[in-house]
C-alpha cells in the first residue's frame, strides 16, 4: 500500500497537525504517511509565553524532537494571533499597554521563539494568523493588537520576524481564503505588504473546506491570485467537513455512505488541483491525522462528531485516501 508522502514525493511535502497526545496515540500513522509537522496548538503565544518572560517550550520541543527522530520538517504556527494569546501581552501592569509596550511584547515574543528554534528544521513560520475581517468594508478585523498598535501591527510582525531570523520563510495564513470577498481582501493585504517591501514570502491557505463549499473554481482563483504575487503557497490546515457550516445537526453517530462518497470526490478533486499547481505549492498539511481525533469534533458545534480526514476512527485508510493516492 502506497503512503501519502511516497505518492507526493515529486509534488510537495505532506504535513499533519499534531499535539503531544496525537503523537502518542497516532505516532505510527503519522510516521508512515507524513514528512512535515505543524503543532496544532503548542507553538501559539499562550502556550509558549503564558506569563511575561516565562517561556514554556517543553511540549512544543517534544514535537520538534519527534520530527527530527523521524526525518520530518516543521511549519511553525503562529507567532501572532488574536486568539490563544495571553492577556498580559496587551497590558502594562494593570493598565492597557501603550503602542510602544505592545510592540515590545510582540517583538520580544517573536525574537525569543525564532531564536529558540533557529537551529531546528523549520521550513516556514506563520507570522500572523487570520487578521482579515470576514465581512464588511474594513480590511482588518478587530483585535487587541490592532486597537492598541494600529493597522501597522501586521507589517511590524513581519519586520520583527525577519530581523530575528533573516533566512526564515515568513507566511500570512487565513481561512475562507477561497471565498471571493475574503480572497480579494487577503490579496489586497498581501499585495500591500509586498509593494511596501515588507518581508513576506508566502500565503497559507487554511483549507477548512466542506462537501459543497468552496467551489473548485473559487479555490483555483485563490491559488492563481496569491501565486501571481510571486509568493509560495502552503495548504496549511486542510480538512473536509461532512457538514455544511450552517448545519448544526447532532444526531449522527456515523457518517452516511453518501457523505463518504462525496468527500472522496472532493479530496480527489482538491489534490488534483494541488498537483496542477505544485510549482507554487510547497506543502499540503492536513489538520489531523485521522477521524479518531480532530478539532471539528468540537467546532462549530461542541461535542458533535465529524469525519473530515483521510483515515477513519480506527486510523484505517478511507475512500478519500485511496482516491488521493491513486493518480499514477
Ligand atoms: C484550533 C485547534 O485545532 C484547536 O485544538 C484549538 O482549540 C483552537 O484552534 N485556524 C487556525 C488554527 O489557525 O490554529 C485553529 O486550530 C483552527 C482554525
Short mmCIF file of C-alpha atoms and ligand atoms in Angstrom, two decimals:
data_model
loop_
_atom_site.label_atom_id
_atom_site.label_comp_id
_atom_site.label_asym_id
_atom_site.label_seq_id
_atom_site.Cartn_x
_atom_site.Cartn_y
_atom_site.Cartn_z
CA UNK A 1 0.00 0.00 0.00
CA UNK A 2 1.37 3.39 -1.01
CA UNK A 3 1.93 6.10 1.58
CA UNK A 4 0.93 9.75 1.23
CA UNK A 5 4.48 11.03 1.34
CA UNK A 6 5.61 8.47 -1.26
CA UNK A 7 2.73 9.32 -3.57
CA UNK A 8 3.52 13.03 -3.36
CA UNK A 9 7.31 12.99 -3.25
CA UNK A 10 7.60 14.74 -6.61
CA UNK A 11 4.93 17.32 -5.77
CA UNK A 12 5.01 18.75 -2.25
CA UNK A 13 5.56 17.92 1.39
CA UNK A 14 2.65 16.25 3.15
CA UNK A 15 2.05 17.64 6.61
CA UNK A 16 -0.15 16.95 9.59
CA UNK A 17 -1.12 18.98 12.66
CA UNK A 18 -0.10 17.25 15.88
CA UNK A 19 -0.03 17.65 19.63
CA UNK A 20 1.72 15.53 22.27
CA UNK A 21 -1.40 13.37 22.66
CA UNK A 22 -1.81 12.55 18.97
CA UNK A 23 1.91 11.83 18.65
CA UNK A 24 1.48 9.25 21.36
CA UNK A 25 -1.74 7.68 20.04
CA UNK A 26 -1.30 8.03 16.28
CA UNK A 27 2.51 8.13 16.07
CA UNK A 28 2.78 5.12 13.76
CA UNK A 29 0.30 6.51 11.26
CA UNK A 30 1.99 9.91 11.39
CA UNK A 31 5.48 8.49 10.81
CA UNK A 32 4.28 6.34 7.97
CA UNK A 33 2.48 8.93 5.87
CA UNK A 34 3.74 12.42 6.65
CA UNK A 35 7.01 14.33 6.31
CA UNK A 36 6.01 17.69 7.80
CA UNK A 37 4.53 18.57 11.19
CA UNK A 38 2.62 21.63 12.41
CA UNK A 39 1.95 21.93 16.14
CA UNK A 40 -1.84 22.18 16.37
CA UNK A 41 -1.69 24.38 19.49
CA UNK A 42 1.65 24.19 21.24
CA UNK A 43 3.50 26.99 19.49
CA UNK A 44 0.73 29.53 19.93
CA UNK A 45 1.54 32.54 22.14
CA UNK A 46 -0.43 31.35 25.22
CA UNK A 47 1.43 28.03 25.13
CA UNK A 48 4.93 29.42 24.67
CA UNK A 49 4.82 32.50 26.90
CA UNK A 50 1.86 32.26 29.30
CA UNK A 51 3.44 34.84 31.62
CA UNK A 52 5.73 37.67 30.66
CA UNK A 53 9.26 36.39 30.27
CA UNK A 54 8.32 32.82 31.30
CA UNK A 55 8.75 30.61 28.30
CA UNK A 56 7.34 27.08 28.33
CA UNK A 57 8.85 25.27 25.36
CA UNK A 58 8.68 21.71 26.76
CA UNK A 59 5.63 20.40 24.90
CA UNK A 60 6.49 22.20 21.71
CA UNK A 61 10.02 20.82 21.90
CA UNK A 62 8.65 17.27 22.07
CA UNK A 63 7.03 17.85 18.71
CA UNK A 64 10.33 19.14 17.31
CA UNK A 65 12.16 16.10 18.71
CA UNK A 66 9.61 13.74 17.12
CA UNK A 67 10.08 15.48 13.78
CA UNK A 68 13.85 15.13 13.94
CA UNK A 69 13.78 11.49 15.02
CA UNK A 70 11.61 10.71 12.03
CA UNK A 71 13.26 12.86 9.39
CA UNK A 72 10.44 15.35 9.13
CA UNK A 73 10.39 19.13 8.76
CA UNK A 74 8.18 21.64 10.59
CA UNK A 75 5.87 24.60 9.92
CA UNK A 76 5.73 26.99 12.85
CA UNK A 77 2.25 28.17 13.85
CA UNK A 78 1.78 31.00 14.89
CA UNK A 79 3.84 33.96 16.14
CA UNK A 80 0.98 36.48 16.32
CA UNK A 81 -2.79 35.92 16.52
CA UNK A 82 -5.86 37.42 18.24
CA UNK A 83 -6.82 34.01 19.75
CA UNK A 84 -4.88 31.83 22.18
CA UNK A 85 -2.82 34.84 23.20
CA UNK A 86 -2.27 35.71 26.87
CA UNK A 87 -3.87 38.89 28.24
CA UNK A 88 -0.61 40.22 29.63
CA UNK A 89 0.64 40.92 26.10
CA UNK A 90 -1.95 43.70 25.86
CA UNK A 91 -1.27 45.09 29.33
CA UNK A 92 1.31 47.16 31.13
CA UNK A 93 0.87 46.12 34.74
CA UNK A 94 -2.80 46.80 35.46
CA UNK A 95 -3.29 49.30 32.67
CA UNK A 96 -3.81 48.77 28.98
CA UNK A 97 -0.48 48.68 27.18
CA UNK A 98 0.61 51.66 25.10
CA UNK A 99 1.54 51.15 21.46
CA UNK A 100 5.22 51.03 22.45
CA UNK A 101 4.70 48.43 25.16
CA UNK A 102 2.53 46.19 22.98
CA UNK A 103 5.10 46.38 20.18
CA UNK A 104 7.83 45.50 22.68
CA UNK A 105 5.85 42.44 23.83
CA UNK A 106 5.30 41.34 20.26
CA UNK A 107 8.92 41.85 19.29
CA UNK A 108 10.32 40.06 22.31
CA UNK A 109 7.98 37.10 21.82
CA UNK A 110 8.85 36.73 18.14
CA UNK A 111 12.58 37.05 18.82
CA UNK A 112 12.58 34.50 21.63
CA UNK A 113 10.62 31.91 19.66
CA UNK A 114 12.59 32.22 16.44
CA UNK A 115 15.85 32.28 18.39
CA UNK A 116 14.87 29.14 20.32
CA UNK A 117 14.18 27.27 17.07
CA UNK A 118 16.92 28.80 14.91
CA UNK A 119 18.80 25.51 14.51
CA UNK A 120 15.75 23.27 14.06
CA UNK A 121 14.28 22.00 10.75
CA UNK A 122 11.55 24.60 10.23
CA UNK A 123 10.86 25.49 6.59
CA UNK A 124 8.34 28.27 7.37
CA UNK A 125 6.57 30.21 10.11
CA UNK A 126 3.10 31.69 10.17
CA UNK A 127 3.96 35.18 11.32
CA UNK A 128 0.43 36.35 11.63
CA UNK A 129 -2.83 34.46 11.50
CA UNK A 130 -6.34 35.49 10.43
CA UNK A 131 -6.18 39.29 10.54
CA UNK A 132 -8.72 39.92 7.77
CA UNK A 133 -12.35 40.81 8.55
CA UNK A 134 -14.73 38.18 7.14
CA UNK A 135 -17.39 40.74 6.25
CA UNK A 136 -17.89 44.45 5.82
CA UNK A 137 -15.80 47.24 4.37
CA UNK A 138 -12.95 47.12 6.85
CA UNK A 139 -9.89 45.22 5.69
CA UNK A 140 -8.70 44.16 9.15
CA UNK A 141 -10.75 42.51 11.89
CA UNK A 142 -10.94 43.76 15.44
CA UNK A 143 -8.07 42.56 17.57
CA UNK A 144 -6.42 43.93 20.70
CA UNK A 145 -3.18 44.13 18.71
CA UNK A 146 -4.89 46.33 16.16
CA UNK A 147 -6.71 48.56 18.61
CA UNK A 148 -3.57 49.19 20.66
CA UNK A 149 -0.89 49.35 17.97
CA UNK A 150 -2.84 50.36 14.86
CA UNK A 151 -3.10 48.75 11.42
CA UNK A 152 0.66 48.62 11.00
CA UNK A 153 0.90 45.84 13.58
CA UNK A 154 0.77 43.42 10.66
CA UNK A 155 3.87 44.80 8.97
CA UNK A 156 5.67 45.18 12.28
CA UNK A 157 5.20 41.47 12.97
CA UNK A 158 6.85 40.55 9.66
CA UNK A 159 9.69 43.02 10.23
CA UNK A 160 10.39 41.68 13.72
CA UNK A 161 10.36 38.10 12.44
CA UNK A 162 12.66 38.86 9.54
CA UNK A 163 15.11 40.71 11.79
CA UNK A 164 15.11 37.77 14.22
CA UNK A 165 15.73 35.13 11.51
CA UNK A 166 16.58 36.62 8.11
CA UNK A 167 16.56 33.23 6.37
CA UNK A 168 13.19 32.02 7.59
CA UNK A 169 10.34 31.98 5.03
CA UNK A 170 7.51 34.04 6.55
CA UNK A 171 3.81 33.36 5.90
CA UNK A 172 0.45 35.06 6.15
CA UNK A 173 -2.20 32.43 6.98
CA UNK A 174 -6.03 32.68 6.82
CA UNK A 175 -9.32 30.78 6.38
CA UNK A 176 -12.19 31.41 3.94
CA UNK A 177 -9.23 32.10 1.72
CA UNK A 178 -11.13 30.93 -1.36
CA UNK A 179 -14.37 32.88 -0.79
CA UNK A 180 -14.45 35.70 -3.34
CA UNK A 181 -14.91 38.58 -0.90
CA UNK A 182 -12.28 37.49 1.59
CA UNK A 183 -9.94 36.29 -1.14
CA UNK A 184 -9.84 39.82 -2.57
CA UNK A 185 -9.11 41.26 0.86
CA UNK A 186 -6.29 38.82 1.54
CA UNK A 187 -4.88 39.61 -1.88
CA UNK A 188 -5.07 43.32 -1.12
CA UNK A 189 -3.36 42.97 2.26
CA UNK A 190 -0.58 40.76 0.97
CA UNK A 191 -0.01 42.83 -2.16
CA UNK A 192 0.18 45.94 0.01
CA UNK A 193 2.85 44.29 2.15
CA UNK A 194 4.83 43.17 -0.91
CA UNK A 195 4.60 46.61 -2.54
CA UNK A 196 5.94 48.20 0.63
CA UNK A 197 8.91 45.85 0.70
CA UNK A 198 7.75 44.06 3.86
CA UNK A 199 9.47 40.64 4.16
CA UNK A 200 6.67 38.19 3.36
CA UNK A 201 7.40 35.02 1.42
CA UNK A 202 4.21 33.04 1.29
CA UNK A 203 0.49 32.70 1.83
CA UNK A 204 -1.09 29.91 3.86
CA UNK A 205 -4.49 28.71 2.65
CA UNK A 206 -6.04 27.03 5.67
CA UNK A 207 -8.43 24.96 3.52
CA UNK A 208 -11.10 24.20 6.13
CA UNK A 209 -13.45 23.05 3.39
CA UNK A 210 -16.71 21.15 3.01
CA UNK A 211 -18.63 18.84 0.71
CA UNK A 212 -20.21 21.72 -1.22
CA UNK A 213 -18.25 24.81 -0.48
CA UNK A 214 -15.95 26.36 -1.65
CA UNK A 215 -16.19 25.61 -5.36
CA UNK A 216 -13.16 24.33 -7.23
CA UNK A 217 -13.22 27.43 -9.40
CA UNK A 218 -13.01 29.66 -6.37
CA UNK A 219 -10.10 27.67 -4.99
CA UNK A 220 -8.31 27.79 -8.32
CA UNK A 221 -8.80 31.53 -8.46
CA UNK A 222 -7.37 31.92 -4.94
CA UNK A 223 -4.30 29.87 -5.84
CA UNK A 224 -3.74 31.86 -9.02
CA UNK A 225 -4.20 35.25 -7.37
CA UNK A 226 -1.86 34.58 -4.45
CA UNK A 227 0.72 32.90 -6.68
CA UNK A 228 0.60 35.88 -9.07
CA UNK A 229 2.26 37.92 -6.31
CA UNK A 230 5.35 35.74 -6.67
CA UNK A 231 4.74 34.09 -3.31
CA UNK A 232 4.94 30.45 -2.36
CA UNK A 233 1.76 28.77 -1.20
CA UNK A 234 1.12 26.32 1.59
CA UNK A 235 -2.13 24.48 2.19
CA UNK A 236 -1.91 24.72 5.96
CA UNK A 237 -4.92 23.25 7.80
CA UNK A 238 -6.87 21.08 5.42
CA UNK A 239 -9.98 19.14 6.42
CA UNK A 240 -13.22 18.36 4.60
CA UNK A 241 -16.16 18.57 6.98
CA UNK A 242 -19.13 16.33 6.24
CA UNK A 243 -21.46 19.11 7.45
CA UNK A 244 -22.16 22.43 5.81
CA UNK A 245 -21.19 25.25 8.14
CA UNK A 246 -24.84 26.16 8.81
CA UNK A 247 -25.74 22.52 9.51
CA UNK A 248 -25.97 22.14 13.32
CA UNK A 249 -27.32 18.56 13.38
CA UNK A 250 -26.02 16.47 16.26
CA UNK A 251 -27.85 13.17 15.72
CA UNK A 252 -25.37 11.28 13.51
CA UNK A 253 -23.33 8.53 15.14
CA UNK A 254 -21.55 7.68 11.92
CA UNK A 255 -21.18 9.33 8.52
CA UNK A 256 -23.60 8.32 5.75
CA UNK A 257 -22.26 6.47 2.71
CA UNK A 258 -23.30 9.43 0.63
CA UNK A 259 -21.11 11.73 2.75
CA UNK A 260 -18.07 9.49 2.44
CA UNK A 261 -18.53 9.14 -1.30
CA UNK A 262 -18.88 12.88 -1.77
CA UNK A 263 -15.90 13.53 0.50
CA UNK A 264 -13.72 11.18 -1.55
CA UNK A 265 -14.71 13.02 -4.73
CA UNK A 266 -13.88 16.33 -3.14
CA UNK A 267 -10.50 15.20 -1.79
CA UNK A 268 -9.70 13.73 -5.18
CA UNK A 269 -10.51 16.99 -6.96
CA UNK A 270 -8.63 19.12 -4.42
CA UNK A 271 -5.43 17.10 -4.63
CA UNK A 272 -5.66 17.02 -8.40
CA UNK A 273 -5.78 20.80 -8.34
CA UNK A 274 -2.83 20.94 -5.93
CA UNK A 275 -0.78 18.71 -8.24
CA UNK A 276 -1.58 21.01 -11.11
CA UNK A 277 -0.16 23.93 -9.14
CA UNK A 278 2.69 22.05 -7.46
CA UNK A 279 5.16 24.54 -8.89
CA UNK A 280 3.71 27.07 -6.40
CA UNK A 281 2.56 24.77 -3.61
CA UNK A 282 5.37 23.68 -1.31
CA UNK A 283 3.37 21.73 1.24
CA UNK A 284 -0.12 20.41 1.95
CA UNK A 285 -0.93 19.93 5.64
CA UNK A 286 -3.95 18.04 6.98
CA UNK A 287 -5.27 19.47 10.25
CA UNK A 288 -5.36 15.99 11.86
CA UNK A 289 -4.16 12.50 11.03
CA UNK A 290 -7.48 10.68 11.24
CA UNK A 291 -11.16 10.84 12.18
CA UNK A 292 -10.23 9.45 15.60
CA UNK A 293 -9.36 12.93 16.79
CA UNK A 294 -9.78 16.29 15.06
CA UNK A 295 -10.79 19.80 16.11
CA UNK A 296 -14.08 19.64 14.12
CA UNK A 297 -15.39 17.24 16.75
CA UNK A 298 -15.86 20.43 18.77
CA UNK A 299 -16.34 23.09 16.13
CA UNK A 300 -18.65 24.78 15.35
CA UNK A 301 -20.88 22.52 17.46
CA UNK A 302 -19.36 21.41 20.73
CA UNK A 303 -19.11 17.63 21.14
CA UNK A 304 -20.51 16.78 17.69
CA UNK A 305 -18.51 14.12 15.88
CA UNK A 306 -17.20 14.90 12.40
CA UNK A 307 -15.32 12.68 9.90
CA UNK A 308 -13.19 15.10 7.92
CA UNK A 309 -9.83 13.34 7.45
CA UNK A 310 -8.23 10.77 5.13
CA UNK A 311 -8.12 7.96 7.72
CA UNK A 312 -11.06 6.66 9.76
CA UNK A 313 -11.60 6.45 13.52
CA UNK A 314 -9.51 3.23 13.57
CA UNK A 315 -6.75 5.01 11.62
CA UNK A 316 -7.54 2.91 8.55
CA UNK A 317 -7.45 4.40 5.02
CA UNK A 318 -10.78 5.80 3.80
CA UNK A 319 -12.03 6.03 0.25
CA UNK A 320 -10.73 9.61 0.36
CA UNK A 321 -7.20 8.33 0.99
CA UNK A 322 -7.43 5.82 -1.86
CA UNK A 323 -8.57 8.49 -4.29
CA UNK A 324 -5.88 10.93 -3.26
CA UNK A 325 -3.08 8.37 -3.65
CA UNK A 326 -4.17 6.56 -6.82
CA UNK A 327 -3.47 9.03 -9.60
CA UNK A 328 -0.44 7.38 -11.20
C1 LIG B 1 -7.55 25.15 16.53
C2 LIG B 1 -7.13 23.83 17.18
O1 LIG B 1 -7.25 22.80 16.23
C3 LIG B 1 -7.98 23.55 18.39
O2 LIG B 1 -7.49 22.42 19.11
C4 LIG B 1 -7.99 24.77 19.34
O3 LIG B 1 -8.89 24.54 20.38
C5 LIG B 1 -8.37 26.03 18.59
O4 LIG B 1 -7.52 26.19 17.47
N1 LIG B 1 -7.43 28.21 12.49
C6 LIG B 1 -6.14 28.11 12.98
C7 LIG B 1 -5.81 27.05 13.95
O5 LIG B 1 -5.25 28.85 12.53
O6 LIG B 1 -4.81 27.45 14.85
C8 LIG B 1 -7.03 26.57 14.69
O7 LIG B 1 -6.65 25.45 15.48
C9 LIG B 1 -8.13 26.20 13.71
C10 LIG B 1 -8.54 27.39 12.90
#
